Amino acid sequence: MEAEAHVEDAVPEEQRDLQGVYRYYELAKRAEWQVRDLPWGDVPPIPEYKGSPQKLARRRDLWRSVVTQQLQADELAVEMATQLFAIAPDHDAKLYYTTMVQDESRHTEAWLKLIHEAGGMAERDPYLDQLAQQVLDADTLEEKVFLMQVFYERLIIPRFRLIARSSRGTVLEDLCNRLAIDDGIHHGAGMAYERVLLAGAGKKTQNLLIEAANRMLPLFVDHALWRPKAREFVGQLMRDTDVRRLHEDVENGVRLARSLGLDVADIQLPS
Ligand SMILES: [Fe+2]
Ligand SMILES: [Fe+2]
């Protein structure tokens, strides 16, 4: 479906102040790195263990599964960033999105190299594909920026920190630390742009975003609680942690929506 350039009750395009978004263009240019900067060959790609062959195989499958999910997420991020670049009507926002398309492409390049060194792809998360499709199919730019940059780019940052902490002294750790910084920029730029897009917007736009959040949340719950076969053996152990994180993510999202001036009383929190 063709996305509308902007919703009808917002500030006209020619009166918008894009300075806040342009700042992130400059920041992204300065923060740019290359896949060859990672410590390939100096440290192991993923954590190494001692133990029985079965234990080693199980651990390896677990890490392949972690890397596969991140590769999948960044492949989808390339598609979403490309679409944002294509439909953003503002010059400076378009300029910013050129850097986000490059970032997500470089992330994908790094994950592809890492999954190869870690022994190959594992199982894809079907719900992650569906969540990305929701963003790609959303009718307006406001909804896309809200879901992708305000929500997803923010919630992935603590995940990267967690993976980095559990994989000290590996290429994976180094990559996760870089991605936490890049996604901080993607989130910040999205917050800045969404503020511009929503300036002067009324109840109609608010409802659009709240409806988008309510369409996304049930699928997000499925995604948060999904376990690939390689991680089934830690499944029961981790379920309480998954539920707690899910609640943190949603509460964070509600707080961010509120900071954009959205009346979030109608968002249906998962139980
Ligand atoms: Fe990324
Ligand atoms: Fe990102």
Tab-separated table of C-alpha atoms and ligand atoms in Angstrom:
chain	number	residue	atom	x	y	z
A	1	MET	CA	0.000	0.000	0.000
A	2	GLU	CA	1.214	3.523	-0.828
A	3	ALA	CA	2.011	5.452	2.364
A	4	GLU	CA	0.643	8.948	2.808
A	5	ALA	CA	3.373	11.600	2.978
A	6	HIS	CA	1.961	12.942	6.227
A	7	VAL	CA	-1.308	13.039	8.101
A	8	GLU	CA	-3.642	15.895	7.375
A	9	ASP	CA	-3.689	17.644	10.762
A	10	ALA	CA	0.121	18.057	11.136
A	11	VAL	CA	2.305	21.150	10.524
A	12	PRO	CA	2.791	21.722	6.748
A	13	GLU	CA	6.044	20.345	5.334
A	14	GLU	CA	7.610	23.677	4.411
A	15	GLN	CA	7.208	24.963	8.005
A	16	ARG	CA	8.897	22.003	9.671
A	17	ASP	CA	12.119	22.411	11.660
A	18	LEU	CA	14.384	19.446	10.803
A	19	GLN	CA	17.477	20.639	12.732
A	20	GLY	CA	17.024	17.959	15.403
A	21	VAL	CA	16.997	15.217	12.738
A	22	TYR	CA	19.941	16.689	10.813
A	23	ARG	CA	22.031	16.478	14.010
A	24	TYR	CA	21.658	12.695	13.859
A	25	TYR	CA	22.821	12.670	10.240
A	26	GLU	CA	26.114	14.254	11.332
A	27	LEU	CA	26.351	12.003	14.388
A	28	ALA	CA	25.784	8.860	12.280
A	29	LYS	CA	28.487	9.925	9.800
A	30	ARG	CA	31.001	10.342	12.628
A	31	ALA	CA	30.061	7.028	14.289
A	32	GLU	CA	30.415	4.973	11.096
A	33	TRP	CA	32.683	1.890	11.276
A	34	GLN	CA	33.600	-0.987	8.948
A	35	VAL	CA	33.089	-4.753	9.244
A	36	ARG	CA	36.872	-5.209	8.881
A	37	ASP	CA	37.347	-3.199	12.139
A	38	LEU	CA	35.985	-6.164	14.141
A	39	PRO	CA	38.628	-8.443	15.790
A	40	TRP	CA	38.212	-11.296	13.237
A	41	GLY	CA	40.831	-13.997	13.824
A	42	ASP	CA	42.171	-12.374	17.023
A	43	VAL	CA	39.380	-13.664	19.276
A	44	PRO	CA	36.815	-16.476	18.820
A	45	PRO	CA	33.616	-15.537	16.931
A	46	ILE	CA	31.326	-16.841	19.723
A	47	PRO	CA	32.053	-18.111	23.277
A	48	GLU	CA	34.041	-21.338	23.571
A	49	TYR	CA	33.528	-23.889	26.329
A	50	LYS	CA	35.075	-27.033	27.783
A	51	GLY	CA	33.080	-30.218	28.311
A	52	SER	CA	31.525	-33.238	26.642
A	53	PRO	CA	30.936	-33.156	22.847
A	54	GLN	CA	27.174	-33.039	23.540
A	55	LYS	CA	27.567	-30.015	25.805
A	56	LEU	CA	29.767	-28.243	23.247
A	57	ALA	CA	27.300	-28.958	20.429
A	58	ARG	CA	24.381	-27.715	22.504
A	59	ARG	CA	26.188	-24.478	23.441
A	60	ARG	CA	27.188	-23.889	19.844
A	61	ASP	CA	23.601	-24.365	18.646
A	62	LEU	CA	22.457	-21.928	21.306
A	63	TRP	CA	24.848	-19.202	20.114
A	64	ARG	CA	24.075	-19.907	16.431
A	65	SER	CA	20.456	-19.353	17.334
A	66	VAL	CA	21.237	-16.020	19.051
A	67	VAL	CA	23.247	-14.826	16.020
A	68	THR	CA	20.548	-16.030	13.576
A	69	GLN	CA	17.857	-13.944	15.307
A	70	GLN	CA	20.030	-10.820	15.134
A	71	LEU	CA	20.881	-11.453	11.483
A	72	GLN	CA	17.174	-11.862	10.743
A	73	ALA	CA	16.360	-8.623	12.623
A	74	ASP	CA	19.002	-6.618	10.731
A	75	GLU	CA	17.959	-8.027	7.326
A	76	LEU	CA	14.441	-6.791	8.097
A	77	ALA	CA	15.863	-3.477	9.361
A	78	VAL	CA	17.477	-2.898	5.925
A	79	GLU	CA	14.042	-3.247	4.302
A	80	MET	CA	12.394	-0.905	6.803
A	81	ALA	CA	15.159	1.730	6.649
A	82	THR	CA	15.054	1.615	2.832
A	83	GLN	CA	11.313	2.219	2.885
A	84	LEU	CA	11.707	5.125	5.335
A	85	PHE	CA	14.343	6.645	3.028
A	86	ALA	CA	12.009	6.264	0.051
A	87	ILE	CA	8.876	7.799	1.580
A	88	ALA	CA	10.220	10.496	3.973
A	89	PRO	CA	9.190	13.789	2.320
A	90	ASP	CA	11.705	16.020	4.147
A	91	HIS	CA	15.148	16.607	2.634
A	92	ASP	CA	17.114	16.378	5.903
A	93	ALA	CA	15.214	13.275	7.018
A	94	LYS	CA	16.045	11.617	3.693
A	95	LEU	CA	19.683	12.578	4.224
A	96	TYR	CA	19.578	10.983	7.682
A	97	TYR	CA	17.991	7.776	6.324
A	98	THR	CA	20.856	7.323	3.853
A	99	THR	CA	23.017	6.644	6.935
A	100	MET	CA	20.460	4.294	8.498
A	101	VAL	CA	20.226	2.206	5.316
A	102	GLN	CA	24.038	1.954	5.334
A	103	ASP	CA	24.146	1.096	9.059
A	104	GLU	CA	21.562	-1.698	8.779
A	105	SER	CA	23.306	-3.053	5.659
A	106	ARG	CA	26.663	-3.075	7.469
A	107	HIS	CA	25.064	-4.804	10.477
A	108	THR	CA	23.693	-7.480	8.132
A	109	GLU	CA	27.118	-7.871	6.507
A	110	ALA	CA	28.728	-8.397	9.940
A	111	TRP	CA	26.083	-10.928	11.085
A	112	LEU	CA	26.408	-12.862	7.806
A	113	LYS	CA	30.160	-13.180	8.329
A	114	LEU	CA	29.687	-14.111	12.001
A	115	ILE	CA	27.011	-16.778	11.336
A	116	HIS	CA	29.310	-18.326	8.745
A	117	GLU	CA	32.182	-18.489	11.256
A	118	ALA	CA	29.845	-19.804	13.961
A	119	GLY	CA	28.725	-22.774	11.845
A	120	GLY	CA	25.717	-21.583	9.836
A	121	MET	CA	22.120	-20.355	10.174
A	122	ALA	CA	19.669	-21.739	12.725
A	123	GLU	CA	15.877	-21.452	12.917
A	124	ARG	CA	14.160	-18.121	12.045
A	125	ASP	CA	11.651	-16.506	14.406
A	126	PRO	CA	8.366	-16.467	12.407
A	127	TYR	CA	6.917	-13.663	14.580
A	128	LEU	CA	9.827	-11.328	13.840
A	129	ASP	CA	9.009	-11.564	10.105
A	130	GLN	CA	5.365	-10.738	10.846
A	131	LEU	CA	6.276	-7.761	13.061
A	132	ALA	CA	8.469	-6.320	10.305
A	133	GLN	CA	5.707	-6.870	7.734
A	134	GLN	CA	3.372	-4.815	9.954
A	135	VAL	CA	5.809	-1.891	9.798
A	136	LEU	CA	6.283	-2.248	6.035
A	137	ASP	CA	2.486	-2.428	5.479
A	138	ALA	CA	1.592	0.467	7.829
A	139	ASP	CA	-0.306	3.217	6.006
A	140	THR	CA	1.568	6.270	7.282
A	141	LEU	CA	5.158	7.388	7.869
A	142	GLU	CA	4.173	8.337	11.444
A	143	GLU	CA	3.239	4.713	12.253
A	144	LYS	CA	6.409	3.319	10.654
A	145	VAL	CA	8.746	5.685	12.537
A	146	PHE	CA	6.809	5.007	15.758
A	147	LEU	CA	7.030	1.197	15.558
A	148	MET	CA	10.512	0.866	14.062
A	149	GLN	CA	12.520	3.710	15.585
A	150	VAL	CA	10.667	4.782	18.719
A	151	PHE	CA	9.882	1.224	19.876
A	152	TYR	CA	12.060	-1.530	18.292
A	153	GLU	CA	15.332	0.410	18.032
A	154	ARG	CA	15.057	1.297	21.720
A	155	LEU	CA	14.191	-2.129	23.086
A	156	ILE	CA	17.041	-3.904	21.288
A	157	ILE	CA	19.732	-1.884	23.111
A	158	PRO	CA	19.536	-3.699	26.508
A	159	ARG	CA	19.452	-7.004	24.549
A	160	PHE	CA	22.802	-6.164	22.937
A	161	ARG	CA	24.259	-5.273	26.342
A	162	LEU	CA	23.029	-8.603	27.722
A	163	ILE	CA	24.512	-10.617	24.828
A	164	ALA	CA	27.808	-8.675	25.147
A	165	ARG	CA	27.992	-9.456	28.882
A	166	SER	CA	27.489	-13.182	28.215
A	167	SER	CA	30.065	-13.351	25.396
A	168	ARG	CA	33.153	-11.548	26.735
A	169	GLY	CA	36.292	-11.725	24.559
A	170	THR	CA	34.511	-12.633	21.301
A	171	VAL	CA	33.727	-10.955	17.973
A	172	LEU	CA	30.077	-11.206	19.035
A	173	GLU	CA	30.737	-9.005	22.083
A	174	ASP	CA	32.516	-6.358	19.989
A	175	LEU	CA	29.708	-6.338	17.421
A	176	CYS	CA	26.972	-6.028	20.059
A	177	ASN	CA	28.744	-3.045	21.647
A	178	ARG	CA	28.894	-1.284	18.264
A	179	LEU	CA	25.265	-2.066	17.505
A	180	ALA	CA	24.097	-0.683	20.860
A	181	ILE	CA	25.658	2.666	19.865
A	182	ASP	CA	24.271	2.633	16.302
A	183	ASP	CA	20.773	1.728	17.448
A	184	GLY	CA	20.942	4.503	20.056
A	185	ILE	CA	21.396	6.900	17.117
A	186	HIS	CA	18.563	5.232	15.132
A	187	HIS	CA	16.244	5.590	18.118
A	188	GLY	CA	17.266	9.186	18.853
A	189	ALA	CA	16.752	10.207	15.224
A	190	GLY	CA	13.345	8.523	15.197
A	191	MET	CA	12.262	10.338	18.366
A	192	ALA	CA	13.392	13.660	16.856
A	193	TYR	CA	11.612	13.010	13.543
A	194	GLU	CA	8.425	11.701	15.156
A	195	ARG	CA	8.246	14.933	17.232
A	196	VAL	CA	8.445	16.945	14.007
A	197	LEU	CA	5.830	14.767	12.296
A	198	LEU	CA	3.468	14.984	15.268
A	199	ALA	CA	3.858	18.735	15.925
A	200	GLY	CA	0.358	20.179	15.889
A	201	ALA	CA	-1.190	16.789	15.221
A	202	GLY	CA	-4.553	16.134	16.781
A	203	LYS	CA	-6.618	13.258	18.077
A	204	LYS	CA	-6.852	11.617	14.641
A	205	THR	CA	-3.095	11.049	14.394
A	206	GLN	CA	-2.894	9.981	18.040
A	207	ASN	CA	-5.535	7.324	17.426
A	208	LEU	CA	-3.659	6.083	14.359
A	209	LEU	CA	-0.535	5.421	16.437
A	210	ILE	CA	-2.426	3.893	19.341
A	211	GLU	CA	-4.234	1.550	16.941
A	212	ALA	CA	-0.858	0.605	15.426
A	213	ALA	CA	0.496	-0.176	18.921
A	214	ASN	CA	-2.551	-2.299	19.736
A	215	ARG	CA	-2.190	-4.249	16.470
A	216	MET	CA	1.494	-4.849	17.213
A	217	LEU	CA	1.324	-5.896	20.889
A	218	PRO	CA	-0.267	-9.398	20.632
A	219	LEU	CA	2.273	-10.348	17.944
A	220	PHE	CA	5.054	-8.845	20.043
A	221	VAL	CA	4.029	-11.099	22.958
A	222	ASP	CA	4.274	-14.171	20.671
A	223	HIS	CA	7.722	-13.000	19.541
A	224	ALA	CA	8.944	-12.339	23.105
A	225	LEU	CA	7.861	-15.789	24.344
A	226	TRP	CA	8.915	-17.773	21.230
A	227	ARG	CA	11.713	-20.329	21.725
A	228	PRO	CA	13.675	-21.941	18.903
A	229	LYS	CA	14.404	-25.676	19.321
A	230	ALA	CA	18.060	-24.907	20.088
A	231	ARG	CA	16.980	-22.974	23.158
A	232	GLU	CA	14.124	-25.223	24.294
A	233	PHE	CA	16.252	-26.762	27.042
A	234	VAL	CA	16.578	-23.369	28.708
A	235	GLY	CA	12.928	-22.583	27.910
A	236	GLN	CA	11.155	-23.160	31.204
A	237	LEU	CA	14.050	-21.644	33.103
A	238	MET	CA	13.892	-18.479	31.016
A	239	ARG	CA	10.135	-18.020	30.752
A	240	ASP	CA	9.833	-15.849	33.869
A	241	THR	CA	12.707	-13.683	32.614
A	242	ASP	CA	11.031	-13.387	29.188
A	243	VAL	CA	7.739	-12.305	30.772
A	244	ARG	CA	9.516	-9.757	32.965
A	245	ARG	CA	11.399	-8.316	29.952
A	246	LEU	CA	8.219	-8.224	27.921
A	247	HIS	CA	6.597	-6.072	30.599
A	248	GLU	CA	9.652	-3.801	30.788
A	249	ASP	CA	9.605	-3.372	26.990
A	250	VAL	CA	5.923	-2.485	26.914
A	251	GLU	CA	6.228	-0.109	29.884
A	252	ASN	CA	9.182	1.566	28.176
A	253	GLY	CA	7.164	1.897	24.965
A	254	VAL	CA	4.259	3.457	26.873
A	255	ARG	CA	6.632	5.943	28.512
A	256	LEU	CA	8.154	6.888	25.124
A	257	ALA	CA	4.705	7.281	23.561
A	258	ARG	CA	3.687	9.531	26.450
A	259	SER	CA	6.837	11.658	25.969
A	260	LEU	CA	5.688	12.203	22.360
A	261	GLY	CA	2.430	13.607	23.723
A	262	LEU	CA	0.333	10.524	23.008
A	263	ASP	CA	-2.548	9.698	25.326
A	264	VAL	CA	-1.714	6.047	25.922
A	265	ALA	CA	-4.601	5.145	28.245
A	266	ASP	CA	-6.066	3.041	25.413
A	267	ILE	CA	-3.001	0.862	24.838
A	268	GLN	CA	-3.848	-2.724	25.798
A	269	LEU	CA	-1.074	-4.041	28.033
A	270	PRO	CA	-0.434	-7.783	27.719
A	271	SER	CA	-1.147	-9.731	30.935
B	1	FE	FE	20.836	-2.805	12.985
B	2	FE	FE	18.896	-0.093	13.864
